[in-house]
PDB file of C-alpha atoms in Angstrom:
ATOM      1  CA  UNK T   1     107.721 137.837  89.126  1.00 94.00           C
ATOM      2  CA  UNK T   2     105.822 134.246  89.961  1.00 97.00           C
ATOM      3  CA  UNK T   3     106.345 133.297  93.596  1.00 98.00           C
ATOM      4  CA  UNK T   4     105.307 130.018  94.656  1.00 98.00           C
ATOM      5  CA  UNK T   5     105.694 129.160  98.244  1.00 98.00           C
ATOM      6  CA  UNK T   6     104.719 125.879  99.873  1.00 98.00           C
ATOM      7  CA  UNK T   7     104.529 124.980 102.713  1.00 97.00           C
ATOM      8  CA  UNK T   8     102.744 121.751 105.347  1.00 97.00           C
ATOM      9  CA  UNK T   9     105.904 119.749 104.962  1.00 96.00           C
ATOM     10  CA  UNK T  10     107.237 117.559 108.189  1.00 97.00           C
ATOM     11  CA  UNK T  11     107.684 114.276 109.761  1.00 97.00           C
ATOM     12  CA  UNK T  12     104.384 112.108 110.065  1.00 97.00           C
ATOM     13  CA  UNK T  13     103.939 108.569 110.911  1.00 97.00           C
ATOM     14  CA  UNK T  14     102.795 105.736 108.465  1.00 97.00           C
ATOM     15  CA  UNK T  15      99.168 105.583 107.909  1.00 97.00           C
ATOM     16  CA  UNK T  16      98.613 109.274 108.679  1.00 98.00           C
ATOM     17  CA  UNK T  17      97.852 112.072 106.588  1.00 98.00           C
ATOM     18  CA  UNK T  18      99.432 115.536 105.855  1.00 98.00           C
ATOM     19  CA  UNK T  19      97.853 118.696 103.592  1.00 98.00           C
ATOM     20  CA  UNK T  20     100.167 121.066 101.871  1.00 98.00           C
ATOM     21  CA  UNK T  21      99.665 123.890 100.293  1.00 98.00           C
ATOM     22  CA  UNK T  22     101.002 126.521  97.685  1.00 98.00           C
ATOM     23  CA  UNK T  23     101.131 130.358  97.695  1.00 98.00           C
ATOM     24  CA  UNK T  24     100.721 131.556  94.560  1.00 98.00           C
ATOM     25  CA  UNK T  25     101.388 135.389  93.218  1.00 98.00           C
ATOM     26  CA  UNK T  26     102.704 137.148  91.198  1.00 97.00           C
ATOM     27  CA  UNK T  27     100.369 135.901  87.922  1.00 97.00           C
ATOM     28  CA  UNK T  28      97.053 135.123  87.364  1.00 97.00           C
ATOM     29  CA  UNK T  29      96.449 132.182  89.620  1.00 97.00           C
ATOM     30  CA  UNK T  30      92.918 131.229  88.308  1.00 96.00           C
ATOM     31  CA  UNK T  31      94.109 131.573  84.383  1.00 95.00           C
ATOM     32  CA  UNK T  32      96.742 128.215  85.122  1.00 96.00           C
ATOM     33  CA  UNK T  33      96.741 124.678  85.489  1.00 96.00           C
ATOM     34  CA  UNK T  34      99.375 123.569  88.498  1.00 97.00           C
ATOM     35  CA  UNK T  35     100.733 120.636  89.505  1.00 98.00           C
ATOM     36  CA  UNK T  36     102.828 118.975  92.162  1.00 98.00           C
ATOM     37  CA  UNK T  37     106.375 117.201  91.344  1.00 98.00           C
ATOM     38  CA  UNK T  38     107.959 114.961  94.071  1.00 98.00           C
ATOM     39  CA  UNK T  39     111.433 114.397  94.369  1.00 98.00           C
ATOM     40  CA  UNK T  40     112.696 111.789  97.143  1.00 98.00           C
ATOM     41  CA  UNK T  41     115.768 112.011  98.739  1.00 96.00           C
ATOM     42  CA  UNK T  42     118.526 111.236  95.758  1.00 95.00           C
ATOM     43  CA  UNK T  43     116.227 110.412  93.238  1.00 97.00           C
ATOM     44  CA  UNK T  44     114.808 112.040  90.377  1.00 97.00           C
ATOM     45  CA  UNK T  45     111.794 113.871  89.141  1.00 98.00           C
ATOM     46  CA  UNK T  46     108.385 112.140  89.997  1.00 98.00           C
ATOM     47  CA  UNK T  47     104.996 113.840  88.449  1.00 98.00           C
ATOM     48  CA  UNK T  48     102.304 113.580  90.755  1.00 98.00           C
ATOM     49  CA  UNK T  49      98.864 115.206  89.764  1.00 98.00           C
ATOM     50  CA  UNK T  50      97.328 118.176  87.820  1.00 97.00           C
ATOM     51  CA  UNK T  51      94.425 120.751  88.045  1.00 97.00           C
ATOM     52  CA  UNK T  52      93.056 123.048  85.896  1.00 95.00           C
ATOM     53  CA  UNK T  53      92.728 126.486  86.477  1.00 95.00           C
ATOM     54  CA  UNK T  54      89.588 126.442  87.304  1.00 95.00           C
ATOM     55  CA  UNK T  55      89.427 122.985  89.178  1.00 95.00           C
ATOM     56  CA  UNK T  56      86.969 121.556  87.319  1.00 96.00           C
ATOM     57  CA  UNK T  57      89.562 118.642  86.025  1.00 95.00           C
ATOM     58  CA  UNK T  58      92.527 116.655  87.664  1.00 97.00           C
ATOM     59  CA  UNK T  59      94.939 113.678  87.100  1.00 96.00           C
ATOM     60  CA  UNK T  60      96.875 112.227  89.708  1.00 97.00           C
ATOM     61  CA  UNK T  61      99.393 109.272  88.792  1.00 96.00           C
ATOM     62  CA  UNK T  62      98.386 105.655  89.182  1.00 95.00           C
ATOM     63  CA  UNK T  63     100.676 104.909  92.169  1.00 93.00           C
ATOM     64  CA  UNK T  64      98.857 107.940  94.631  1.00 96.00           C
ATOM     65  CA  UNK T  65      95.138 107.821  92.840  1.00 96.00           C
ATOM     66  CA  UNK T  66      92.965 107.015  96.058  1.00 95.00           C
ATOM     67  CA  UNK T  67      95.111 108.663  98.278  1.00 97.00           C
ATOM     68  CA  UNK T  68      96.225 111.909  97.100  1.00 98.00           C
ATOM     69  CA  UNK T  69      94.582 114.680  95.974  1.00 98.00           C
ATOM     70  CA  UNK T  70      95.247 118.083  94.438  1.00 98.00           C
ATOM     71  CA  UNK T  71      92.576 121.040  94.995  1.00 98.00           C
ATOM     72  CA  UNK T  72      92.945 124.794  94.699  1.00 98.00           C
ATOM     73  CA  UNK T  73      91.436 127.763  95.636  1.00 98.00           C
ATOM     74  CA  UNK T  74      91.146 130.403  93.520  1.00 98.00           C
ATOM     75  CA  UNK T  75      89.996 133.310  95.869  1.00 97.00           C
ATOM     76  CA  UNK T  76      93.210 133.082  97.460  1.00 97.00           C
ATOM     77  CA  UNK T  77      95.173 131.808  94.821  1.00 98.00           C
ATOM     78  CA  UNK T  78      96.266 128.622  96.975  1.00 98.00           C
ATOM     79  CA  UNK T  79      96.649 124.859  95.280  1.00 98.00           C
ATOM     80  CA  UNK T  80      96.830 121.989  97.993  1.00 98.00           C
ATOM     81  CA  UNK T  81      97.354 118.274  98.184  1.00 98.00           C
ATOM     82  CA  UNK T  82      95.889 116.586 100.532  1.00 98.00           C
ATOM     83  CA  UNK T  83      98.175 113.266 101.310  1.00 98.00           C
ATOM     84  CA  UNK T  84      96.479 110.176 102.969  1.00 98.00           C
ATOM     85  CA  UNK T  85      97.627 106.862 104.353  1.00 97.00           C
ATOM     86  CA  UNK T  86     101.093 108.090 103.802  1.00 97.00           C
ATOM     87  CA  UNK T  87     104.272 105.132 103.140  1.00 97.00           C
ATOM     88  CA  UNK T  88     107.804 105.561 103.782  1.00 97.00           C
ATOM     89  CA  UNK T  89     108.133 105.590  99.965  1.00 96.00           C
ATOM     90  CA  UNK T  90     106.464 109.058 100.180  1.00 97.00           C
ATOM     91  CA  UNK T  91     109.048 110.582 101.674  1.00 98.00           C
ATOM     92  CA  UNK T  92     110.549 113.255  99.477  1.00 98.00           C
ATOM     93  CA  UNK T  93     110.761 116.823  98.637  1.00 98.00           C
ATOM     94  CA  UNK T  94     107.334 118.515  97.150  1.00 98.00           C
ATOM     95  CA  UNK T  95     106.997 121.528  94.493  1.00 98.00           C
ATOM     96  CA  UNK T  96     104.169 123.262  93.480  1.00 98.00           C
ATOM     97  CA  UNK T  97     104.755 123.984  89.489  1.00 98.00           C
ATOM     98  CA  UNK T  98     102.859 126.649  87.368  1.00 98.00           C
ATOM     99  CA  UNK T  99     102.267 124.989  83.963  1.00 97.00           C
ATOM    100  CA  UNK T 100     102.848 127.002  80.852  1.00 95.00           C
ATOM    101  CA  UNK T 101      99.661 129.109  78.946  1.00 90.00           C
ATOM    102  CA  UNK T 102      98.647 127.527  75.369  1.00 80.00           C
ATOM    103  CA  UNK T 103      98.255 123.990  74.973  1.00 77.00           C
ATOM    104  CA  UNK T 104     101.170 122.404  75.362  1.00 79.00           C
ATOM    105  CA  UNK T 105     101.611 122.090  79.055  1.00 89.00           C
ATOM    106  CA  UNK T 106     105.625 122.418  79.988  1.00 95.00           C
ATOM    107  CA  UNK T 107     106.181 122.707  83.592  1.00 97.00           C
ATOM    108  CA  UNK T 108     107.330 126.693  83.415  1.00 97.00           C
ATOM    109  CA  UNK T 109     108.030 127.972  87.399  1.00 98.00           C
ATOM    110  CA  UNK T 110     108.872 125.744  90.246  1.00 98.00           C
ATOM    111  CA  UNK T 111     108.077 126.500  94.382  1.00 98.00           C
ATOM    112  CA  UNK T 112     111.203 125.770  96.345  1.00 97.00           C
ATOM    113  CA  UNK T 113     109.379 123.040  98.283  1.00 98.00           C
ATOM    114  CA  UNK T 114     108.118 121.120 100.827  1.00 98.00           C
ATOM    115  CA  UNK T 115     109.982 118.103 102.952  1.00 98.00           C
ATOM    116  CA  UNK T 116     108.006 115.099 103.600  1.00 98.00           C
ATOM    117  CA  UNK T 117     109.231 112.415 105.859  1.00 98.00           C
ATOM    118  CA  UNK T 118     106.996 109.262 106.666  1.00 98.00           C
ATOM    119  CA  UNK T 119     108.843 107.717 109.064  1.00 96.00           C
ATOM    120  CA  UNK T 120     107.764 106.153 112.961  1.00 93.00           C
TER     121      UNK T 120
ATOM    122  CA  UNK I   1     102.906 105.816  79.424  1.00 95.00           C
ATOM    123  CA  UNK I   2     106.146 107.302  77.882  1.00 97.00           C
ATOM    124  CA  UNK I   3     109.669 106.320  79.037  1.00 98.00           C
ATOM    125  CA  UNK I   4     112.240 108.917  78.741  1.00 98.00           C
ATOM    126  CA  UNK I   5     115.765 107.143  79.358  1.00 98.00           C
ATOM    127  CA  UNK I   6     118.486 109.984  78.853  1.00 98.00           C
ATOM    128  CA  UNK I   7     122.472 109.399  78.878  1.00 95.00           C
ATOM    129  CA  UNK I   8     124.646 109.131  80.010  1.00 96.00           C
ATOM    130  CA  UNK I   9     123.832 109.605  83.778  1.00 97.00           C
ATOM    131  CA  UNK I  10     127.010 111.319  84.775  1.00 97.00           C
ATOM    132  CA  UNK I  11     129.239 113.260  82.394  1.00 97.00           C
ATOM    133  CA  UNK I  12     132.556 114.664  83.171  1.00 96.00           C
ATOM    134  CA  UNK I  13     133.644 117.725  81.609  1.00 95.00           C
ATOM    135  CA  UNK I  14     136.451 120.633  82.088  1.00 94.00           C
ATOM    136  CA  UNK I  15     135.302 124.466  82.241  1.00 94.00           C
ATOM    137  CA  UNK I  16     135.162 125.828  78.920  1.00 94.00           C
ATOM    138  CA  UNK I  17     134.483 122.600  76.686  1.00 96.00           C
ATOM    139  CA  UNK I  18     130.933 121.440  75.452  1.00 96.00           C
ATOM    140  CA  UNK I  19     128.874 119.254  76.594  1.00 96.00           C
ATOM    141  CA  UNK I  20     125.967 117.253  74.778  1.00 97.00           C
ATOM    142  CA  UNK I  21     123.696 115.330  76.895  1.00 98.00           C
ATOM    143  CA  UNK I  22     120.753 112.854  74.895  1.00 98.00           C
ATOM    144  CA  UNK I  23     117.194 111.919  75.893  1.00 98.00           C
ATOM    145  CA  UNK I  24     115.026 109.159  74.011  1.00 98.00           C
ATOM    146  CA  UNK I  25     111.640 108.838  74.507  1.00 98.00           C
ATOM    147  CA  UNK I  26     110.134 105.363  73.970  1.00 98.00           C
ATOM    148  CA  UNK I  27     107.162 106.853  71.440  1.00 98.00           C
ATOM    149  CA  UNK I  28     107.249 110.018  69.490  1.00 97.00           C
ATOM    150  CA  UNK I  29     106.390 113.037  71.713  1.00 97.00           C
ATOM    151  CA  UNK I  30     106.881 115.507  68.352  1.00 96.00           C
ATOM    152  CA  UNK I  31     108.743 118.610  69.656  1.00 96.00           C
ATOM    153  CA  UNK I  32     106.713 118.313  73.485  1.00 96.00           C
ATOM    154  CA  UNK I  33     110.070 118.463  75.109  1.00 97.00           C
ATOM    155  CA  UNK I  34     111.461 120.158  78.046  1.00 98.00           C
ATOM    156  CA  UNK I  35     115.040 120.167  80.084  1.00 98.00           C
ATOM    157  CA  UNK I  36     115.445 121.430  83.666  1.00 98.00           C
ATOM    158  CA  UNK I  37     118.344 122.068  85.515  1.00 98.00           C
ATOM    159  CA  UNK I  38     118.747 121.109  88.906  1.00 98.00           C
ATOM    160  CA  UNK I  39     121.567 122.612  91.038  1.00 97.00           C
ATOM    161  CA  UNK I  40     122.349 120.867  94.821  1.00 94.00           C
ATOM    162  CA  UNK I  41     119.731 122.159  97.307  1.00 94.00           C
ATOM    163  CA  UNK I  42     117.451 124.068  94.701  1.00 97.00           C
ATOM    164  CA  UNK I  43     114.132 123.459  92.934  1.00 98.00           C
ATOM    165  CA  UNK I  44     114.769 122.437  89.360  1.00 98.00           C
ATOM    166  CA  UNK I  45     114.641 125.205  86.441  1.00 98.00           C
ATOM    167  CA  UNK I  46     113.164 125.415  83.372  1.00 98.00           C
ATOM    168  CA  UNK I  47     115.995 125.734  80.341  1.00 98.00           C
ATOM    169  CA  UNK I  48     114.397 124.756  77.176  1.00 98.00           C
ATOM    170  CA  UNK I  49     110.769 123.998  76.091  1.00 97.00           C
ATOM    171  CA  UNK I  50     109.568 123.002  72.404  1.00 97.00           C
ATOM    172  CA  UNK I  51     112.649 121.041  72.097  1.00 97.00           C
ATOM    173  CA  UNK I  52     114.990 124.071  71.012  1.00 98.00           C
ATOM    174  CA  UNK I  53     113.329 127.549  72.924  1.00 97.00           C
ATOM    175  CA  UNK I  54     115.563 128.611  75.743  1.00 98.00           C
ATOM    176  CA  UNK I  55     113.083 130.006  78.429  1.00 97.00           C
ATOM    177  CA  UNK I  56     113.595 133.525  79.810  1.00 95.00           C
ATOM    178  CA  UNK I  57     116.762 134.486  81.347  1.00 96.00           C
ATOM    179  CA  UNK I  58     118.749 131.534  79.970  1.00 97.00           C
ATOM    180  CA  UNK I  59     122.164 132.079  78.237  1.00 97.00           C
ATOM    181  CA  UNK I  60     122.907 131.488  74.875  1.00 97.00           C
ATOM    182  CA  UNK I  61     125.117 129.061  75.428  1.00 97.00           C
ATOM    183  CA  UNK I  62     122.427 126.848  76.115  1.00 98.00           C
ATOM    184  CA  UNK I  63     120.725 124.769  72.817  1.00 98.00           C
ATOM    185  CA  UNK I  64     118.277 122.242  72.356  1.00 98.00           C
ATOM    186  CA  UNK I  65     117.582 119.919  69.445  1.00 98.00           C
ATOM    187  CA  UNK I  66     115.796 117.254  68.145  1.00 98.00           C
ATOM    188  CA  UNK I  67     112.033 115.983  67.551  1.00 97.00           C
ATOM    189  CA  UNK I  68     110.218 112.677  67.379  1.00 97.00           C
ATOM    190  CA  UNK I  69     111.983 110.081  69.709  1.00 98.00           C
ATOM    191  CA  UNK I  70     115.827 111.830  70.140  1.00 98.00           C
ATOM    192  CA  UNK I  71     116.846 115.092  71.582  1.00 98.00           C
ATOM    193  CA  UNK I  72     120.345 116.458  72.638  1.00 98.00           C
ATOM    194  CA  UNK I  73     120.800 119.451  74.934  1.00 98.00           C
ATOM    195  CA  UNK I  74     123.891 121.250  74.274  1.00 98.00           C
ATOM    196  CA  UNK I  75     125.818 123.427  76.578  1.00 97.00           C
ATOM    197  CA  UNK I  76     128.323 125.207  74.389  1.00 93.00           C
ATOM    198  CA  UNK I  77     131.283 126.333  77.175  1.00 93.00           C
ATOM    199  CA  UNK I  78     130.403 124.964  80.120  1.00 95.00           C
ATOM    200  CA  UNK I  79     131.263 127.794  82.989  1.00 95.00           C
ATOM    201  CA  UNK I  80     130.937 126.820  86.794  1.00 92.00           C
ATOM    202  CA  UNK I  81     127.675 127.512  87.286  1.00 94.00           C
ATOM    203  CA  UNK I  82     126.449 125.001  85.057  1.00 96.00           C
ATOM    204  CA  UNK I  83     127.689 121.726  86.900  1.00 93.00           C
ATOM    205  CA  UNK I  84     124.013 120.482  87.855  1.00 97.00           C
ATOM    206  CA  UNK I  85     121.535 117.735  87.370  1.00 98.00           C
ATOM    207  CA  UNK I  86     119.986 117.695  83.942  1.00 98.00           C
ATOM    208  CA  UNK I  87     116.388 116.178  83.807  1.00 98.00           C
ATOM    209  CA  UNK I  88     114.656 116.029  79.921  1.00 98.00           C
ATOM    210  CA  UNK I  89     110.487 115.840  80.500  1.00 98.00           C
ATOM    211  CA  UNK I  90     108.042 114.444  77.737  1.00 97.00           C
ATOM    212  CA  UNK I  91     104.636 116.804  77.726  1.00 96.00           C
ATOM    213  CA  UNK I  92     102.898 115.295  74.290  1.00 95.00           C
ATOM    214  CA  UNK I  93     101.361 112.258  76.112  1.00 93.00           C
ATOM    215  CA  UNK I  94      99.688 113.458  79.995  1.00 91.00           C
ATOM    216  CA  UNK I  95      98.909 112.538  81.956  1.00 92.00           C
ATOM    217  CA  UNK I  96     101.614 111.501  83.389  1.00 95.00           C
ATOM    218  CA  UNK I  97     104.118 113.811  82.625  1.00 96.00           C
ATOM    219  CA  UNK I  98     107.032 112.069  82.500  1.00 97.00           C
ATOM    220  CA  UNK I  99     110.892 112.915  83.542  1.00 98.00           C
ATOM    221  CA  UNK I 100     114.341 111.331  82.378  1.00 98.00           C
ATOM    222  CA  UNK I 101     116.086 110.400  85.164  1.00 98.00           C
ATOM    223  CA  UNK I 102     118.991 112.680  84.821  1.00 98.00           C
ATOM    224  CA  UNK I 103     122.332 113.460  83.734  1.00 98.00           C
ATOM    225  CA  UNK I 104     124.892 114.441  86.180  1.00 98.00           C
ATOM    226  CA  UNK I 105     127.247 117.223  85.110  1.00 97.00           C
ATOM    227  CA  UNK I 106     130.437 117.003  87.132  1.00 95.00           C
ATOM    228  CA  UNK I 107     133.639 118.718  87.196  1.00 89.00           C
ATOM    229  CA  UNK I 108     136.609 116.925  85.716  1.00 87.00           C
TER     230      UNK I 108
END
């Protein structure tokens, strides 16, 4: 079955960087687009970024453009999120999500998430 | 960006009763609408896609309807495990993929 395991979260000071990883298994990773979605404490879900199956294209939400970068390594079935210039309002659980196949792309399978806390 | 609005924010329902949750899009999203369930301390789980198609393993008591800008998630007879937060999400116009703010279904 599809398994997505995030890692790399933790406590980081404002202005510092962090890289999240997501190890994928149970499906053909190189055939699917992948997303990052976050959830601040007690808040709703916020889509952050998507990358195409082959890594040739990506999109980021406006509020993280220039600070966050999504990437992937298909040889190791791993998704990444590089987060720079972190701010207190980036504190959240970060979820790795596999999108559906086909043209319409809903968020089909979710990892358990990794908590990022930005605090001095 | 398409704005998704869910109502009510909180729904108090007794076990065995029917729950009806609403989701409205700021412009048409056709049938490209998904519903997710999130229990405390857990990741969201896909319930419904294409507005009315149940995801694998989702019980038949969950049903979705609607198209365009108005959508409904119905839980026909609430079980104890159904008390959770439910989010709608559009995937018709992206990026960004956008979520509603959630409806919390609580025990009455």
